[in-house]
Coordinates of C-alpha atoms in Angstrom, one line a residue:
M1 CA 46.9 127.1 134.3
F2 CA 44.3 128.9 136.4
D3 CA 41.5 127.0 134.7
Q4 CA 42.9 123.7 136.1
I5 CA 43.3 124.9 139.7
D6 CA 39.8 123.7 140.7
E7 CA 40.4 120.1 139.8
T8 CA 43.9 120.1 141.2
M9 CA 42.7 121.6 144.5
K10 CA 39.7 119.1 144.7
D11 CA 42.1 116.1 144.2
A12 CA 44.6 117.3 146.8
L13 CA 41.8 117.9 149.4
Q14 CA 40.2 114.5 148.7
A15 CA 43.5 112.7 149.1
D16 CA 44.0 114.4 152.5
C17 CA 40.4 113.6 153.6
T18 CA 40.6 110.0 152.5
R19 CA 43.7 109.6 154.5
Y20 CA 42.8 111.5 157.7
A21 CA 38.9 111.5 157.6
P22 CA 37.7 108.7 155.4
S23 CA 34.0 109.5 155.7
I24 CA 34.4 113.0 154.1
E25 CA 34.0 113.3 150.4
I26 CA 34.8 116.4 148.4
I27 CA 32.3 117.0 145.6
S28 CA 33.7 120.2 144.1
V29 CA 36.0 123.1 144.7
R30 CA 35.6 126.6 143.2
V31 CA 38.4 129.1 143.3
T32 CA 37.7 132.6 142.1
K33 CA 40.3 134.6 140.3
P34 CA 41.9 136.9 142.8
R35 CA 42.3 140.6 142.3
I36 CA 45.9 141.5 142.6
P37 CA 46.7 145.0 143.8
E38 CA 48.1 147.2 141.0
R39 CA 51.4 147.7 142.9
V40 CA 51.9 144.0 143.4
R41 CA 51.0 143.3 139.7
R42 CA 53.5 145.8 138.4
N43 CA 56.1 144.5 140.7
F44 CA 55.4 141.0 139.4
E45 CA 55.5 142.2 135.8
Q46 CA 58.8 143.9 136.4
M47 CA 60.2 140.8 137.9
E48 CA 59.0 138.8 134.9
E49 CA 60.6 141.4 132.6
E50 CA 63.8 141.2 134.5
R51 CA 63.7 137.4 134.2
T52 CA 63.0 137.6 130.5
K53 CA 65.8 140.1 130.0
E54 CA 68.2 138.0 132.1
A55 CA 67.2 134.9 130.0
E56 CA 67.8 136.9 126.8
T57 CA 71.1 138.1 128.1
Q58 CA 72.1 134.6 129.1
K59 CA 71.0 133.4 125.6
K60 CA 73.1 136.2 124.0
I61 CA 76.1 135.4 126.2
A62 CA 75.7 131.7 125.2
I63 CA 75.4 132.5 121.5
T64 CA 78.4 134.9 121.7
K65 CA 80.4 132.3 123.6
A66 CA 79.5 129.6 121.0
E67 CA 80.4 132.0 118.1
K68 CA 83.7 132.8 119.9
N69 CA 84.4 129.1 120.3
A70 CA 83.5 128.4 116.7
Y71 CA 85.7 131.2 115.5
V72 CA 88.6 130.1 117.7
S73 CA 88.2 126.5 116.4
K74 CA 88.2 127.8 112.9
I75 CA 91.4 129.7 113.5
V76 CA 93.0 126.7 115.2
M77 CA 92.0 124.5 112.3
E78 CA 93.3 127.0 109.7
Q79 CA 96.6 127.2 111.7
K80 CA 96.9 123.4 111.7
L81 CA 96.2 123.3 108.0
M82 CA 98.8 126.0 107.4
E83 CA 101.3 124.1 109.4
K84 CA 100.6 120.9 107.5
D85 CA 100.8 122.7 104.2
S86 CA 104.1 124.3 105.4
L87 CA 105.5 120.9 106.3
R88 CA 104.3 119.5 103.0
M89 CA 106.0 122.3 101.1
Q90 CA 109.2 121.9 103.2
K91 CA 109.2 118.1 102.3
E92 CA 108.7 119.0 98.6
I93 CA 111.6 121.4 98.7
E94 CA 113.8 118.8 100.5
N95 CA 112.8 116.2 97.9
A96 CA 113.5 118.6 95.1
M97 CA 116.9 119.4 96.6
Y98 CA 117.7 115.7 97.1
I99 CA 116.7 114.9 93.5
A100 CA 118.8 117.8 92.2
R101 CA 121.8 116.7 94.3
E102 CA 121.4 113.1 93.2
K103 CA 121.0 114.2 89.5
S104 CA 124.1 116.4 89.9
L105 CA 126.1 113.5 91.3
A106 CA 124.9 111.2 88.6
D107 CA 125.7 113.8 85.9
A108 CA 129.2 114.3 87.5
K109 CA 129.7 110.5 87.6
Y110 CA 128.6 110.3 83.9
Y111 CA 130.9 113.1 82.9
Q112 CA 133.8 111.5 84.8
T113 CA 133.1 108.1 83.2
M114 CA 132.9 109.7 79.7
K115 CA 136.1 111.6 80.3
E116 CA 137.8 108.4 81.5
A117 CA 136.5 106.5 78.5
E118 CA 137.9 109.3 76.2
A119 CA 141.2 109.2 78.1
N120 CA 141.3 105.4 77.8
K121 CA 140.5 105.6 74.1
L122 CA 143.5 107.9 73.7
K123 CA 145.7 106.0 76.1
L124 CA 144.9 102.4 74.9
T125 CA 147.0 102.5 71.8
P126 CA 148.8 99.5 70.4
Q127 CA 152.1 101.0 71.7
F128 CA 150.6 101.3 75.3
L129 CA 149.2 97.8 75.2
E130 CA 152.6 96.5 74.0
L131 CA 154.3 98.4 76.9
K132 CA 151.9 96.8 79.4
F133 CA 152.5 93.4 77.8
I134 CA 156.3 93.9 78.1
K135 CA 156.0 94.9 81.7
A136 CA 153.7 92.0 82.5
I137 CA 156.1 89.4 80.9
S138 CA 159.1 91.0 82.4
Y139 CA 158.1 89.5 85.7
I140 CA 157.9 86.0 84.3
T141 CA 161.0 84.0 85.3
K142 CA 160.5 81.3 82.7
M143 CA 159.5 81.7 79.1
F144 CA 159.2 78.7 76.8
F145 CA 159.5 79.0 73.1
G146 CA 159.1 76.1 70.6
N147 CA 157.3 74.7 67.7
K148 CA 153.9 75.1 69.3
I149 CA 153.8 78.8 70.0
S150 CA 150.1 78.8 69.2
N151 CA 149.5 76.9 72.4
M152 CA 150.8 79.7 74.5
L153 CA 148.3 81.8 76.3
M154 CA 149.6 85.1 74.9
D155 CA 148.7 87.2 71.9
Q156 CA 151.2 86.0 69.2
R157 CA 151.1 89.4 67.5
L158 CA 152.2 91.1 70.7
L159 CA 154.9 88.5 71.3
G160 CA 156.1 89.0 67.7
N161 CA 156.3 92.7 68.2
F162 CA 158.1 92.2 71.5
L163 CA 160.6 89.9 69.9
R164 CA 161.2 92.3 67.0
H165 CA 161.6 95.1 69.5
L166 CA 164.3 93.2 71.3
K167 CA 166.0 92.1 68.0
G168 CA 166.2 95.7 66.9
R169 CA 168.2 96.5 70.0
N170 CA 170.6 93.6 69.6
V171 CA 169.5 92.2 73.0
S172 CA 170.2 88.5 73.5
Y173 CA 167.4 86.4 74.9
I174 CA 167.8 85.5 78.5
S175 CA 165.6 82.7 79.2
C176 CA 165.6 79.4 80.9
A177 CA 164.7 77.8 77.6
K178 CA 168.4 77.1 77.0
D179 CA 168.6 75.6 80.4
C180 CA 165.6 73.4 79.7
G181 CA 167.0 72.1 76.4
K182 CA 164.7 74.1 74.1
N183 CA 166.0 75.6 70.9
V184 CA 165.6 79.4 70.9
S185 CA 166.1 81.2 67.6
T186 CA 167.2 84.8 67.4

């Protein structure tokens, strides 16, 4: 910027003259390049080198710091991703365990139902149903017999089996039918 020093100096002097001595006009200013002693020049160059080295050191420190921060951010991000992945895998395992448990319970319920159905198939014989019928009608205090048996709300076949069963044992019918005036045949 030494080539601009003449103009800068002229403008600065003229501003002061205009202010303090308005009748003075500066036409031109010429500044010659000074000769700097070797020792001062070397000292100045050393100072500039030191400043440059310091700036480079600061730049390297800033770059190292930025790289360190980026590396730490990358590690933190990878750690968060691993945690999320771990949680996702844990949820998948929990879901798989829940599905397996529910499937096992459903299979057990199906097996139980199938076994009960098989047991019922073996158990629900005509003899068993007749026994149930006999037990059920044994609690009835009144039983009506007559010409219109088809109007009764019982299975006539079972009633017939029941009556034959009682007849084979020589058991007399105890019923309120006699009391009610109905004719009961044996």
